[in-house]
Amino acid sequence: MTVCPERNRGVLALEEEIIWQWARTLTLSRKLNRQGTNLGDASWGWSMPRYFFDTIENGQIIPDDQGLEMSLPEMREEANRVLPELAVEHPLLADRNEFVVRVRDESGRDVYEVSLILAAKLLLT
């Protein structure tokens, strides 16, 4: 079997061009998504998933009604980033305080949860 080097170079060049176009489209879509542009219309045929970040502070649930469109790794990053902010913004109400960020997808299914427990104990009597 004889392989034609010119033909293989042409196929490889075409494959590289397809990959390059895909990468540029993906980069553009992420940039627009961060600017608040919704790319989830029929002309694109796909969209970033929307995640909702519900917070739970000492058992009190505060639901997220709007959510954010982002990738799975970005969602985890965001939940992990928000959790310490919750603890700093809210005073300790008891000897044990629990803060939770529970993330659900568009269907309402819980997909990620991260929690932080702050315990305080007065040592002076």
XYZ file of C-alpha atoms in Angstrom:
125
model
C 0.000 0.000 0.000
C 1.402 3.365 -1.051
C 0.773 6.465 1.036
C 0.705 9.810 -0.728
C 2.544 12.366 1.488
C 0.859 15.368 -0.191
C -2.613 13.964 0.477
C -1.778 13.243 4.135
C -0.437 16.797 4.587
C -3.660 18.148 3.124
C -5.781 16.074 5.503
C -3.625 17.082 8.461
C -3.849 20.752 7.501
C -7.648 20.472 7.288
C -7.819 18.757 10.686
C -5.606 21.448 12.221
C -7.837 24.178 10.751
C -10.973 22.517 12.186
C -9.362 22.267 15.630
C -8.180 25.895 15.407
C -11.694 27.100 14.469
C -13.222 25.091 17.323
C -10.738 26.526 19.845
C -11.427 30.106 18.675
C -15.185 29.539 18.931
C -14.844 28.077 22.425
C -12.639 30.975 23.572
C -15.063 33.540 22.144
C -18.067 31.849 23.745
C -16.394 31.816 27.170
C -15.459 35.473 26.835
C -18.990 36.459 25.836
C -20.481 34.302 28.581
C -18.388 36.118 31.196
C -19.658 39.412 29.785
C -23.227 38.254 30.334
C -24.069 37.405 26.732
C -26.340 34.384 26.500
C -25.037 31.944 23.925
C -27.692 29.338 24.594
C -29.901 30.139 21.626
C -30.705 27.816 18.763
C -28.135 29.402 16.452
C -25.292 28.025 18.570
C -26.966 24.738 19.433
C -25.460 24.582 22.948
C -25.014 26.600 26.093
C -23.072 26.538 29.313
C -24.945 24.829 32.132
C -26.609 27.067 34.732
C -25.838 26.389 38.380
C -27.690 27.718 41.422
C -25.734 28.419 44.608
C -28.016 27.930 47.603
C -26.489 28.898 50.937
C -27.332 27.373 54.286
C -26.364 29.291 57.408
C -26.952 27.402 60.664
C -29.816 25.481 59.071
C -31.452 28.489 57.378
C -31.659 27.952 53.598
C -31.217 30.951 51.321
C -32.066 29.821 47.767
C -30.411 31.239 44.660
C -33.136 32.147 42.157
C -30.893 33.395 39.329
C -27.902 31.106 39.051
C -24.821 31.487 36.881
C -23.817 29.925 33.578
C -20.412 28.318 33.862
C -18.445 25.139 33.382
C -18.226 22.411 36.022
C -14.703 23.405 37.188
C -15.768 27.070 37.361
C -18.808 26.085 39.438
C -16.661 24.254 41.981
C -14.251 27.171 42.126
C -17.098 29.626 42.734
C -18.665 27.532 45.515
C -15.300 27.137 47.232
C -14.655 30.882 46.925
C -18.040 31.946 48.332
C -17.939 29.728 51.430
C -15.267 31.586 53.439
C -16.939 34.898 52.553
C -20.144 33.652 54.210
C -18.296 32.885 57.413
C -16.589 36.284 57.487
C -19.781 38.245 56.749
C -21.885 36.621 59.469
C -21.187 36.814 63.200
C -20.885 33.678 65.266
C -24.331 33.009 66.701
C -23.452 29.965 68.778
C -20.554 27.809 69.866
C -20.922 25.910 66.610
C -21.762 27.579 63.303
C -22.175 25.727 60.045
C -22.054 27.324 56.601
C -22.919 25.336 53.475
C -22.975 26.152 49.778
C -25.131 23.611 47.966
C -25.094 23.809 44.178
C -27.899 22.488 42.014
C -28.243 22.284 38.259
C -31.097 23.544 36.079
C -33.150 20.418 36.753
C -32.939 21.058 40.519
C -30.569 18.156 41.164
C -27.905 18.780 43.835
C -24.509 18.441 42.147
C -21.981 19.839 44.628
C -21.794 20.794 48.269
C -19.055 22.377 50.331
C -19.331 23.199 54.033
C -17.433 24.964 56.759
C -17.957 24.506 60.489
C -16.696 27.128 62.916
C -16.581 26.057 66.513
C -15.878 28.418 69.399
C -15.322 27.599 73.036
C -14.752 30.043 75.871
C -11.821 28.777 77.895
C -12.061 31.282 80.742
C -14.451 30.422 83.554
